[in-house]
mmCIF file of C-alpha atoms in Angstrom:
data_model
loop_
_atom_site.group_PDB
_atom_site.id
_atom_site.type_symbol
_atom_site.label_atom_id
_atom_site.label_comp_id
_atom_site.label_asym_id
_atom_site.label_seq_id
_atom_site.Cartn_x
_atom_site.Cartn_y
_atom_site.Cartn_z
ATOM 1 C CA UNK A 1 -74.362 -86.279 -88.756
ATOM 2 C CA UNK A 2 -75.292 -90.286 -88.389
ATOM 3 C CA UNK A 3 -77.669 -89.496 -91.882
ATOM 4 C CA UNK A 4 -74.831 -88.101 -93.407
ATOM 5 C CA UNK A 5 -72.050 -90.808 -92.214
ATOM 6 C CA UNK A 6 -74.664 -93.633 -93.296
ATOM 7 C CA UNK A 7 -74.657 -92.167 -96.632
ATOM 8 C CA UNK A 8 -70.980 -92.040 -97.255
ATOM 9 C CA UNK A 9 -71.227 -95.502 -96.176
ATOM 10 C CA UNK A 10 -73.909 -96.465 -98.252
ATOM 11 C CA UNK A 11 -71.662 -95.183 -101.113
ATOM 12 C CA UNK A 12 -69.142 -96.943 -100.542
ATOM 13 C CA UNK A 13 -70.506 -100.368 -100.171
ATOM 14 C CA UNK A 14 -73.357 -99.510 -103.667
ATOM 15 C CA UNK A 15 -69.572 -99.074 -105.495
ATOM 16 C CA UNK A 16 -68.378 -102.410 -103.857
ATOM 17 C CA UNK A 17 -71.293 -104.692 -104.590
ATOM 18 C CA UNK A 18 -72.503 -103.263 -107.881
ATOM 19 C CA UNK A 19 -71.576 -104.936 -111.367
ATOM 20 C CA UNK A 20 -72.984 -101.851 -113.840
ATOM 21 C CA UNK A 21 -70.442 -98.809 -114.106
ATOM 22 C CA UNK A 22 -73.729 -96.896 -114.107
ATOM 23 C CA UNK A 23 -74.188 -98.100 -110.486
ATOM 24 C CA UNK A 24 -70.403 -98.191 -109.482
ATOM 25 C CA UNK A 25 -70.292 -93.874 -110.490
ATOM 26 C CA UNK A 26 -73.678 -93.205 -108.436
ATOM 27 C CA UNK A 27 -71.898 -95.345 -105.576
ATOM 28 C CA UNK A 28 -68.755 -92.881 -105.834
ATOM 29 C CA UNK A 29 -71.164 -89.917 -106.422
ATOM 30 C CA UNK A 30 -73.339 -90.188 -103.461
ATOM 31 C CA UNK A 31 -69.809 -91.142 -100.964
ATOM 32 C CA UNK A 32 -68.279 -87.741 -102.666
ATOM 33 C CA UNK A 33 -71.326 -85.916 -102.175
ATOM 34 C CA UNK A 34 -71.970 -87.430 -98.403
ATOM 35 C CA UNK A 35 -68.507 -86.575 -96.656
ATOM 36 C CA UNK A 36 -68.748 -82.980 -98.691
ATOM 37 C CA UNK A 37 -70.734 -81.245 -95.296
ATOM 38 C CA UNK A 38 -68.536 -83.652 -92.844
ATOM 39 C CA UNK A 39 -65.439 -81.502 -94.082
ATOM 40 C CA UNK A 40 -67.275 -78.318 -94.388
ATOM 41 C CA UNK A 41 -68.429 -78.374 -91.010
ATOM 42 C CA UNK A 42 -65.705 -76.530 -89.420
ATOM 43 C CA UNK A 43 -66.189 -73.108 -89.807
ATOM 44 C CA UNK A 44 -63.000 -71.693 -90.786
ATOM 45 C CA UNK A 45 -61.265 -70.749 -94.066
ATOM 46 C CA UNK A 46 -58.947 -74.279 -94.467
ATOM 47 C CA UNK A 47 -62.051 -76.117 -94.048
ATOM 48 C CA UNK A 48 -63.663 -74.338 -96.667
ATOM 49 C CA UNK A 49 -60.530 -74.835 -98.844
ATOM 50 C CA UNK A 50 -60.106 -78.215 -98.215
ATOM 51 C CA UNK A 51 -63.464 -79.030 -98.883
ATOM 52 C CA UNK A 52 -63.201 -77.090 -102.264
ATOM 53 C CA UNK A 53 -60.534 -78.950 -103.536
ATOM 54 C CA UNK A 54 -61.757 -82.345 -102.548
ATOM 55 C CA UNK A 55 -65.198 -81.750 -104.336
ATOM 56 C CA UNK A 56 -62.945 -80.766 -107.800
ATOM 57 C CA UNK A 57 -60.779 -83.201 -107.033
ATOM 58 C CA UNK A 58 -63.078 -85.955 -106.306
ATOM 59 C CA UNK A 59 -65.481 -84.618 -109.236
ATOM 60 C CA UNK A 60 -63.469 -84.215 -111.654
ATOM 61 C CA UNK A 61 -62.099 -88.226 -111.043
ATOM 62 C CA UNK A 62 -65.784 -89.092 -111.166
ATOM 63 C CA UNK A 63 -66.695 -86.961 -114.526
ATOM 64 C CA UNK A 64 -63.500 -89.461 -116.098
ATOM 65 C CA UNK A 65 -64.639 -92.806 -114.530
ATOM 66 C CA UNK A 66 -68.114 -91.825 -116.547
ATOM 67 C CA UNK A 67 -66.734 -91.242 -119.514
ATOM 68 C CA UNK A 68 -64.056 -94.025 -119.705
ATOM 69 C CA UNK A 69 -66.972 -96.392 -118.621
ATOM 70 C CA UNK A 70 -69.286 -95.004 -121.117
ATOM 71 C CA UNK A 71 -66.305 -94.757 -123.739
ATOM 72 C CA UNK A 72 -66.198 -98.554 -123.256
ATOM 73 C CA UNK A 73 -69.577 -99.578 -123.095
ATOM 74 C CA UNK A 74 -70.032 -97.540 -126.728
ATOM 75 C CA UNK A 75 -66.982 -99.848 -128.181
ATOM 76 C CA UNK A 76 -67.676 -103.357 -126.483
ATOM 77 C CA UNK A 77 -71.491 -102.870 -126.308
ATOM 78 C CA UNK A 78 -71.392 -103.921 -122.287
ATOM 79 C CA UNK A 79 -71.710 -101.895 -119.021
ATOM 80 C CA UNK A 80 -70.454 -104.817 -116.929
ATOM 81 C CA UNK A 81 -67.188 -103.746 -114.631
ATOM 82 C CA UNK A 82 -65.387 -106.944 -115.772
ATOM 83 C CA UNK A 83 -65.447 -106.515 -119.461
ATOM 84 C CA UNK A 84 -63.492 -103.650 -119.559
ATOM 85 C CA UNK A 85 -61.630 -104.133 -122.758
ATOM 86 C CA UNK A 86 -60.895 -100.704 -124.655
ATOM 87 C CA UNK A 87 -57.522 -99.786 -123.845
ATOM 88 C CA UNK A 88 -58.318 -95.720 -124.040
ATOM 89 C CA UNK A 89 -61.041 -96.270 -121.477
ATOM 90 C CA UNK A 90 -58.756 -99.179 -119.355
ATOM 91 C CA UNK A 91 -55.536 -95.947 -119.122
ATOM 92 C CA UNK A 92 -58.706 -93.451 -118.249
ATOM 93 C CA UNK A 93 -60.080 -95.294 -115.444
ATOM 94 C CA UNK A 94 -56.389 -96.122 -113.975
ATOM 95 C CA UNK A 95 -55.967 -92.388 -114.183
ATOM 96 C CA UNK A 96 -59.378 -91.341 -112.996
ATOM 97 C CA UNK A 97 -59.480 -94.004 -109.896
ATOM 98 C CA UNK A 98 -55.207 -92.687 -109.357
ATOM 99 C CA UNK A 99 -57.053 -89.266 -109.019
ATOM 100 C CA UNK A 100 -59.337 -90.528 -105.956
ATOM 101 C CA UNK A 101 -57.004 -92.329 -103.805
ATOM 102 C CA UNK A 102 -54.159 -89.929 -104.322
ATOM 103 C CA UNK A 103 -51.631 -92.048 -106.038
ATOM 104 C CA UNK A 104 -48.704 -89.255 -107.335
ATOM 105 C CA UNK A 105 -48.383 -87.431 -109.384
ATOM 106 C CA UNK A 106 -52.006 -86.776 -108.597
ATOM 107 C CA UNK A 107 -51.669 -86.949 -104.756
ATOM 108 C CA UNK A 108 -51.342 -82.977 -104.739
ATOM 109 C CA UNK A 109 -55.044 -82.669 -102.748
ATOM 110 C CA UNK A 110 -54.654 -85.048 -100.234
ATOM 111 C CA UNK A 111 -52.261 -83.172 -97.863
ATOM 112 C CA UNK A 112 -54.138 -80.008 -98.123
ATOM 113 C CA UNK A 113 -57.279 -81.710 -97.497
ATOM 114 C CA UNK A 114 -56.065 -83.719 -94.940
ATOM 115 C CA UNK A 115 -54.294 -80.661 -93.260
ATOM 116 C CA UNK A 116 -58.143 -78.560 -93.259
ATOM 117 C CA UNK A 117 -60.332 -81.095 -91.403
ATOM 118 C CA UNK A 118 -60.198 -82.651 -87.934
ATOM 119 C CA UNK A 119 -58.724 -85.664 -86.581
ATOM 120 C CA UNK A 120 -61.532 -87.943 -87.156
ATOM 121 C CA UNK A 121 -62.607 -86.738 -90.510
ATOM 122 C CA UNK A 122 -59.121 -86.925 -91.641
ATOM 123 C CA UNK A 123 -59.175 -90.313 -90.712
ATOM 124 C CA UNK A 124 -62.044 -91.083 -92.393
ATOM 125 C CA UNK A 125 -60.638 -89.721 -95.442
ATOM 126 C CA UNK A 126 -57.361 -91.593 -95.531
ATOM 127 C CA UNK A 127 -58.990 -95.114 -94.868
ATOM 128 C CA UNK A 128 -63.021 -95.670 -95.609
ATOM 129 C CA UNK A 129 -62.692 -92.977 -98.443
ATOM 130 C CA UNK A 130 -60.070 -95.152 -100.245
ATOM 131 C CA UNK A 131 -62.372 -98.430 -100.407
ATOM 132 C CA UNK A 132 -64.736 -97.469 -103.389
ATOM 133 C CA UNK A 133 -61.801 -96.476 -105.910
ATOM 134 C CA UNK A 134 -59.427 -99.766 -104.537
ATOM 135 C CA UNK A 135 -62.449 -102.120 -105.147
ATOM 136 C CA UNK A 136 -63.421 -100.973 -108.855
ATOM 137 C CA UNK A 137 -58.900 -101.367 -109.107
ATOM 138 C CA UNK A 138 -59.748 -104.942 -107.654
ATOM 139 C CA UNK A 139 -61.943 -105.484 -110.492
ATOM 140 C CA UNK A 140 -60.793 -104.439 -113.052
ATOM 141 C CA UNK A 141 -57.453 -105.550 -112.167
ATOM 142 C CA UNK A 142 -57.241 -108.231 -115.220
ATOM 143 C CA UNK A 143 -57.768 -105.501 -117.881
ATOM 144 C CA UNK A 144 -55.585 -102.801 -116.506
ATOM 145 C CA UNK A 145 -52.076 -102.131 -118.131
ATOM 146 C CA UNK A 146 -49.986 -102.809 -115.417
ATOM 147 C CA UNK A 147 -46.968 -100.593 -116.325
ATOM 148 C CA UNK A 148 -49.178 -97.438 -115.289
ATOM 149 C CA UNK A 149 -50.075 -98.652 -112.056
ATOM 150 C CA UNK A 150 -46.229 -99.447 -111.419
ATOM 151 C CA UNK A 151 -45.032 -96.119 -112.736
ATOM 152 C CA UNK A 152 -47.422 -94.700 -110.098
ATOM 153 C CA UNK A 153 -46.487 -96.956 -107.107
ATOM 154 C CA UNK A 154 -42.903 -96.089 -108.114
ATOM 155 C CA UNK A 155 -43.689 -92.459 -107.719
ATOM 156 C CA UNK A 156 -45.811 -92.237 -105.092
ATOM 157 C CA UNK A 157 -43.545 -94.734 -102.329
ATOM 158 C CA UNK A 158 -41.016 -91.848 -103.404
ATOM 159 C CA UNK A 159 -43.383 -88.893 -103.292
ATOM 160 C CA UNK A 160 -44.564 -90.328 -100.096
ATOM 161 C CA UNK A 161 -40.947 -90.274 -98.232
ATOM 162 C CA UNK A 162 -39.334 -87.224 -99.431
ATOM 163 C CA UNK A 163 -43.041 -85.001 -99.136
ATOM 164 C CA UNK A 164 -42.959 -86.227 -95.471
ATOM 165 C CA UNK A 165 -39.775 -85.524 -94.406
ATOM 166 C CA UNK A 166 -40.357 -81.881 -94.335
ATOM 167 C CA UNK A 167 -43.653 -81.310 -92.562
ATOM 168 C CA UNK A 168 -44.421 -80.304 -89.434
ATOM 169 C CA UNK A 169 -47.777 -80.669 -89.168
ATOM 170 C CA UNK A 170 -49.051 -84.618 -88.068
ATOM 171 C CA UNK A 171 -51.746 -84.679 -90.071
ATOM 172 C CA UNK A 172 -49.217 -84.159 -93.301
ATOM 173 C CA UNK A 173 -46.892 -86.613 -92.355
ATOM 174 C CA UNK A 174 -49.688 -89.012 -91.935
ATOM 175 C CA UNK A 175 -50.913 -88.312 -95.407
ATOM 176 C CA UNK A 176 -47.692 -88.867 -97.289
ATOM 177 C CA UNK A 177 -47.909 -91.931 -95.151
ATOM 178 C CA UNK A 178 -50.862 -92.680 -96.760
ATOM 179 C CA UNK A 179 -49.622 -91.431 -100.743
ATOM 180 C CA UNK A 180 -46.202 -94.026 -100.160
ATOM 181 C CA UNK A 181 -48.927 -96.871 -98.748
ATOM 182 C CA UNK A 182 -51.019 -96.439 -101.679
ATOM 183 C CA UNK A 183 -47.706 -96.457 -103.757
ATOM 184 C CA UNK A 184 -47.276 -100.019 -102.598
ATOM 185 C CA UNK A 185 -50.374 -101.412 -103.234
ATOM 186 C CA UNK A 186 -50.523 -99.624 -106.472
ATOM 187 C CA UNK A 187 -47.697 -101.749 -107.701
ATOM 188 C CA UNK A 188 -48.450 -104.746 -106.713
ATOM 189 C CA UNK A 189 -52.522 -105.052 -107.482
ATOM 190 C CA UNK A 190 -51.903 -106.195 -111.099
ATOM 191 C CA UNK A 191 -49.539 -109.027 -110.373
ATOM 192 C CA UNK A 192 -51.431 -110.316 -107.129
ATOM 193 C CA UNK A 193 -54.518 -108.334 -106.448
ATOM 194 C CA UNK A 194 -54.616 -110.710 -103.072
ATOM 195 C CA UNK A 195 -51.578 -108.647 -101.458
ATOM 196 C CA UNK A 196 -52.963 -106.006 -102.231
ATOM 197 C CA UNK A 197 -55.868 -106.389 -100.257
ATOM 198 C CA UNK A 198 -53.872 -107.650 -97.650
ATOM 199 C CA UNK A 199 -52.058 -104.451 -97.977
ATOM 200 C CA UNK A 200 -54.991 -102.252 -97.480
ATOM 201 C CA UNK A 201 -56.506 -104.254 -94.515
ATOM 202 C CA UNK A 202 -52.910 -103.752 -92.466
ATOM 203 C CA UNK A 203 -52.339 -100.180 -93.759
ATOM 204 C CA UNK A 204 -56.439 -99.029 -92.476
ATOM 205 C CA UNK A 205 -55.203 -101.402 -89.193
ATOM 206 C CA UNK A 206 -52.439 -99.172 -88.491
ATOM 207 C CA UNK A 207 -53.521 -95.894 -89.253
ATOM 208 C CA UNK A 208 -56.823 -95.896 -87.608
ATOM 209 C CA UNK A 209 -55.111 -96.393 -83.923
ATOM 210 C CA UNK A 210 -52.410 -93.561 -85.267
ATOM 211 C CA UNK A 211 -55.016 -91.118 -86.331
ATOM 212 C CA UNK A 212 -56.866 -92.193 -83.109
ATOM 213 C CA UNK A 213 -53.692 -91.641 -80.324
ATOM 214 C CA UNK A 214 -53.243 -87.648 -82.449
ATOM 215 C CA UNK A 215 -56.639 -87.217 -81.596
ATOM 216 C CA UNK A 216 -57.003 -88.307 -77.944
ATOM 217 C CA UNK A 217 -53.476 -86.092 -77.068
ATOM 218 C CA UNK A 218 -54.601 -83.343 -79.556
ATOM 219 C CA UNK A 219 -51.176 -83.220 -81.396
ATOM 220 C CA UNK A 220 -51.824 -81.273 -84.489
ATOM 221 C CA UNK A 221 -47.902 -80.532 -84.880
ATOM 222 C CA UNK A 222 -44.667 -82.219 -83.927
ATOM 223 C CA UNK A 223 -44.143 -79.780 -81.191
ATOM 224 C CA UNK A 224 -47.486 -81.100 -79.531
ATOM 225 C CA UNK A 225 -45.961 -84.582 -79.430
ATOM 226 C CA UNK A 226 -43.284 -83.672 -77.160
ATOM 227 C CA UNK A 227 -45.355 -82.692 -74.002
ATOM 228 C CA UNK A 228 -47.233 -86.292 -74.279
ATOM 229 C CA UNK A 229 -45.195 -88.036 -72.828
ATOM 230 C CA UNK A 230 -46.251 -86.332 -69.034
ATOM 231 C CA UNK A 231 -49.597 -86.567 -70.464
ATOM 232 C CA UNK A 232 -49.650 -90.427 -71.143
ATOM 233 C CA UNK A 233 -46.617 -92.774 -70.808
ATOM 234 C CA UNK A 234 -48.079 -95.496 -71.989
ATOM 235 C CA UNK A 235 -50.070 -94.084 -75.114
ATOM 236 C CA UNK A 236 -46.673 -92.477 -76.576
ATOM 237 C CA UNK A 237 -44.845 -96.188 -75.905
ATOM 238 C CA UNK A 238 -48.039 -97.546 -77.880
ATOM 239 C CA UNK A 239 -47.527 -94.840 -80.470
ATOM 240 C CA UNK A 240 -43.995 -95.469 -80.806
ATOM 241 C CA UNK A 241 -44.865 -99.033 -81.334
ATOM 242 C CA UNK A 242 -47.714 -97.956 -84.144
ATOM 243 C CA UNK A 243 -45.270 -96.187 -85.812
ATOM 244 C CA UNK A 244 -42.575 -98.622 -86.278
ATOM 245 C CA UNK A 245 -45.153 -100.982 -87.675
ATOM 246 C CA UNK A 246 -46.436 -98.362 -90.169
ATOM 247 C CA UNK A 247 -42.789 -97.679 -91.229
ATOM 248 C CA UNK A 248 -42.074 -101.863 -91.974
ATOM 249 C CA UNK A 249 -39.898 -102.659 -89.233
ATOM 250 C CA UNK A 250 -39.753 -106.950 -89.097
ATOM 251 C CA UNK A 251 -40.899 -107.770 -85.326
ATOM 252 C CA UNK A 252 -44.283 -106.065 -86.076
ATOM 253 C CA UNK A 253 -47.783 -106.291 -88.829
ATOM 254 C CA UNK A 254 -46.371 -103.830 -90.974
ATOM 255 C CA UNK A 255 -43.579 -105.095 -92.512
ATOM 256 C CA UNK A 256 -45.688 -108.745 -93.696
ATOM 257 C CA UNK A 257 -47.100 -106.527 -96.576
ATOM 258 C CA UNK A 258 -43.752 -105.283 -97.287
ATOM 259 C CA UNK A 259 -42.420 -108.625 -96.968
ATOM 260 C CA UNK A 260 -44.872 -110.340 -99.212
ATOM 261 C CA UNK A 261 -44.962 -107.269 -102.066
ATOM 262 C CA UNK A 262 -40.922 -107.477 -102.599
ATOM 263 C CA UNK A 263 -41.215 -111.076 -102.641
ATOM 264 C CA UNK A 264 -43.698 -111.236 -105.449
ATOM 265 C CA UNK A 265 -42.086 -108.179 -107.175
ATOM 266 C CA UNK A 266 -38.724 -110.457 -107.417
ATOM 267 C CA UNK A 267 -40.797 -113.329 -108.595
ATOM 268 C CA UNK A 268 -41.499 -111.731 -111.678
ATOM 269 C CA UNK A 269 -38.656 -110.165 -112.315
ATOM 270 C CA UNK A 270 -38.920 -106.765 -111.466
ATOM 271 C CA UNK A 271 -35.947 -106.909 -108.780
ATOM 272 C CA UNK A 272 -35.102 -103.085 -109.926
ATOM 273 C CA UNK A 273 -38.577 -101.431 -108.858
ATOM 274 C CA UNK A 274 -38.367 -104.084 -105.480
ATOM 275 C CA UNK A 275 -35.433 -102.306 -104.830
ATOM 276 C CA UNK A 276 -36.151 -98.628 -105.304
ATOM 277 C CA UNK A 277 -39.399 -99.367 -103.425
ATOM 278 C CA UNK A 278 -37.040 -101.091 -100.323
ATOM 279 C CA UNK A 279 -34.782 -97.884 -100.921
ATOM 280 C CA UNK A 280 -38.328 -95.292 -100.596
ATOM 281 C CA UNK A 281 -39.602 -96.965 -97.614
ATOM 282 C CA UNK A 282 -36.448 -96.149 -95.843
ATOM 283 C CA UNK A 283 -37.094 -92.292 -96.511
ATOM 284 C CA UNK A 284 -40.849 -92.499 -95.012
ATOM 285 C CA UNK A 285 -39.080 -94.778 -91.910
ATOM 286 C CA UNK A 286 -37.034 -91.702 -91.355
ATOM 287 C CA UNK A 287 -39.916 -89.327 -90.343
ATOM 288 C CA UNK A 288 -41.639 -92.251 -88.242
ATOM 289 C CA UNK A 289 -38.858 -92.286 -86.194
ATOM 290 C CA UNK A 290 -38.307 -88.469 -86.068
ATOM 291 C CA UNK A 291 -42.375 -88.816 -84.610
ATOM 292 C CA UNK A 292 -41.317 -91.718 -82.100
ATOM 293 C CA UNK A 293 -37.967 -90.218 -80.847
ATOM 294 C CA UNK A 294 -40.113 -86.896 -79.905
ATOM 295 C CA UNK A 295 -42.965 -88.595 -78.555
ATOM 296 C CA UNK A 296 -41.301 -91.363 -76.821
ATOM 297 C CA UNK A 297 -37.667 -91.398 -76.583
ATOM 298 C CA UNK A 298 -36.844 -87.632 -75.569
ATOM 299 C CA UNK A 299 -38.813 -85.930 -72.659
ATOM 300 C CA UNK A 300 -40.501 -82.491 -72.611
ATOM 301 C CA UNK A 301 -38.851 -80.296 -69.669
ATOM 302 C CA UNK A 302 -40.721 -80.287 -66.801
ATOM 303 C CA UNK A 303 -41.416 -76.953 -64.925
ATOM 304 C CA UNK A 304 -43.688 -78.433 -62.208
ATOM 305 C CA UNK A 305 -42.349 -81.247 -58.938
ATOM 306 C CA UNK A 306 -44.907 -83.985 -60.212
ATOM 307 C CA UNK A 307 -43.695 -86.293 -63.185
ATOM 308 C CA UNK A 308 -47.265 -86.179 -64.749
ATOM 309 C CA UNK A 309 -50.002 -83.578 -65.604
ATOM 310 C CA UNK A 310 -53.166 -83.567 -64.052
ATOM 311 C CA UNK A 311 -55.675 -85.404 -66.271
ATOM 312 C CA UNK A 312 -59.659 -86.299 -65.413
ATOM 313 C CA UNK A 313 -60.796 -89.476 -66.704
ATOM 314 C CA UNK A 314 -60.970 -90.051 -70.514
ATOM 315 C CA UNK A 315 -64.414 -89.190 -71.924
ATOM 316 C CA UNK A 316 -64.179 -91.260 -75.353
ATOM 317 C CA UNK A 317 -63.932 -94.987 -75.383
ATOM 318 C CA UNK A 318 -60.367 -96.283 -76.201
ATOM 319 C CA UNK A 319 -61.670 -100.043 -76.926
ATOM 320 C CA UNK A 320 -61.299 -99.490 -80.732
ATOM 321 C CA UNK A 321 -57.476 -98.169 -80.205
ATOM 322 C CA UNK A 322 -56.588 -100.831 -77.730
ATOM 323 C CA UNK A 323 -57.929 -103.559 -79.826
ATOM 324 C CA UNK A 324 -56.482 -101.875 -83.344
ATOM 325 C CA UNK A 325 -53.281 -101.387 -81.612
ATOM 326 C CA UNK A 326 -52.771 -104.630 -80.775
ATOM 327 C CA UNK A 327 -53.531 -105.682 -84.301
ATOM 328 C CA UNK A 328 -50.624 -104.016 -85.547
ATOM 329 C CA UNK A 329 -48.281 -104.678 -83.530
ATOM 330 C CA UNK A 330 -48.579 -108.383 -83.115
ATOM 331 C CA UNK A 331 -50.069 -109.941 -86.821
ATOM 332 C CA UNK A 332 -46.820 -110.855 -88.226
ATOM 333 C CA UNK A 333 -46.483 -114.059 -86.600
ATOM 334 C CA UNK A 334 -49.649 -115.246 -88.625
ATOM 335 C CA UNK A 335 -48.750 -114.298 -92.306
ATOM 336 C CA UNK A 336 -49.154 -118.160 -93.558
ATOM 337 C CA UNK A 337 -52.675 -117.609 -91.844
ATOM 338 C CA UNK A 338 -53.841 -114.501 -93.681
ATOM 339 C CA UNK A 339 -51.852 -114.645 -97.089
ATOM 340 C CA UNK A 340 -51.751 -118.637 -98.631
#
């Protein structure tokens, strides 16, 4: 397993430090080819689905990331990232790379996918998995044709809200979290790629503790949630918390991305998409509080004369939740810090 996880990392970071497209694809390859057995592991039918459609998925994405870098290197005569200058291969690769992150209307995989693994490898999908694909956007940034990119982030902060509004199931809602997230960062990479990373550090910040808190209460639907609060009082206040910041809400980390996109949207004149975006976030902010107000602000009855379950002592370390958590709750105050 620690072979396996090394590899997807060593994917990952090949992709993010490599120059040749060559090397970029065999980067993307080897993290596609590495997290393949993490999702296959379970042994039961939706993990063998899930994993089925992320290898085609993922493959397929790959196979057009080959051929728009190869389609480019035959026209300019270069395989370096930064002269991508064809603009066939420039609208492949923004489709291709859309493909891998799960910007809509090619975001159809990731819920499924999502919904057939476990917490951990979900959240391993909907954070490390999207650096590779986000870094070769990062770099290619200047050549890309940015109407595209804000079609997509258009669609997908709208995808994102109403697909979530619906579900049921956590690790669904998280994902169209994830779809309208990648919607906002979509839009915004072409006019200042610096948000965007920005945008990616605080959106992996909060969904890591999220993904985290689902896991250590084992709530794989909404009807889980609402017997957590006996479990933990102070996890579901924390998750409340978590999940105001990943909806935008001003006193906390999440909204400073929001904050910053709109801004720069306005400053070049695209107040129409700012505002359709402000309108879409409202939609996912809906089903973030629909998760808090079950976890947190409504209690479970309570058949038994103690206010709390039983519980032994936790046997995973919560250092990495605690220190995430507090990163997205209390980062807004040093926006001038991180974004200049």
């Amino acid at each position: 397993y620690s072979i396996i996880l090394s590899s997807v990392a060593m994917g990952t970071i090949i992709t993010m430090s490599s120059f040749h497209w060559l090397l970029a694809w065999i980067g993307l390859e080897l993290n596609t080819l590495a997290i393949i057995p993490i999702i296959a592991k379970q042994h039961h039918p939706r993990a063998t689905e899930a994993t089925t459609k992320y290898f085609l998925t993922q493959a397929a994405a790959s196979a057009m990331i080959l051929f728009s870098s190869t389609t480019n290197a035959w026209s300019t005569g270069t395989w370096d990232i930064s002269q991508l200058t064809d603009p066939m291969s420039c609208t492949m690769l923004t489709l291709a790379l859309s493909m891998k992150l799960g910007l809509a209307p090619l975001h159809f995989w990731l819920p499924e996918v999502l919904q057939g693994t476990p917490m951990k490898t979900a959240l391993i999908i909907a954070t490390w998995q999207k650096l590779a694909p986000i870094t070769l956007l990062y770099l290619t940034h200047n050549s890309i044709n940015p109407i595209p990119l804000l079609i997509m982030g258009l669609l997908s902060t709208l995808t994102g809200g109403w697909g979530g509004l619906n579900q049921t199931q956590t690790r669904k809602i998280l994902a169209f979290s994830s779809i309208a997230h990648l919607g906002w960062m979509a839009s915004i990479i072409t006019l200042n790629p610096n948000i965007m990373l920005l945008n990616l550090t605080i959106y992996i910040i909060t969904t890591a503790p999220m993904f985290l808190l689902l896991k250590f209460t084992t709530s794989n639907t909404i009807k889980d949630l609402t017997t957590t609060w006996t479990t933990t009082p102070q996890t579901t206040a924390l998750m409340m918390l978590i999940l105001m910041s990943l909806g935008g809400l001003p006193p906390l980390t999440g909204f400073m991305p929001k904050w910053l996109i709109l801004q720069e949207l306005t400053t070049h004149n695209l107040t129409t998409t700012a505002t359709i975006m402000a309108m879409s976030a409202l939609l996912s902010l809906f089903f973030y509080l629909r998760l808090s107000y079950i976890s947190t602000l409504t209690m479970h009855p309570t058949t038994t004369k103690t206010p709390n379950k039983w519980r032994f002592q936790p046997n995973y370390s919560t250092a990495p939740v605690t220190m995430l958590s507090i990163m997205s709750i209390f980062l807004l105050p040093m926006t001038p810090l991180l974004y200049t």
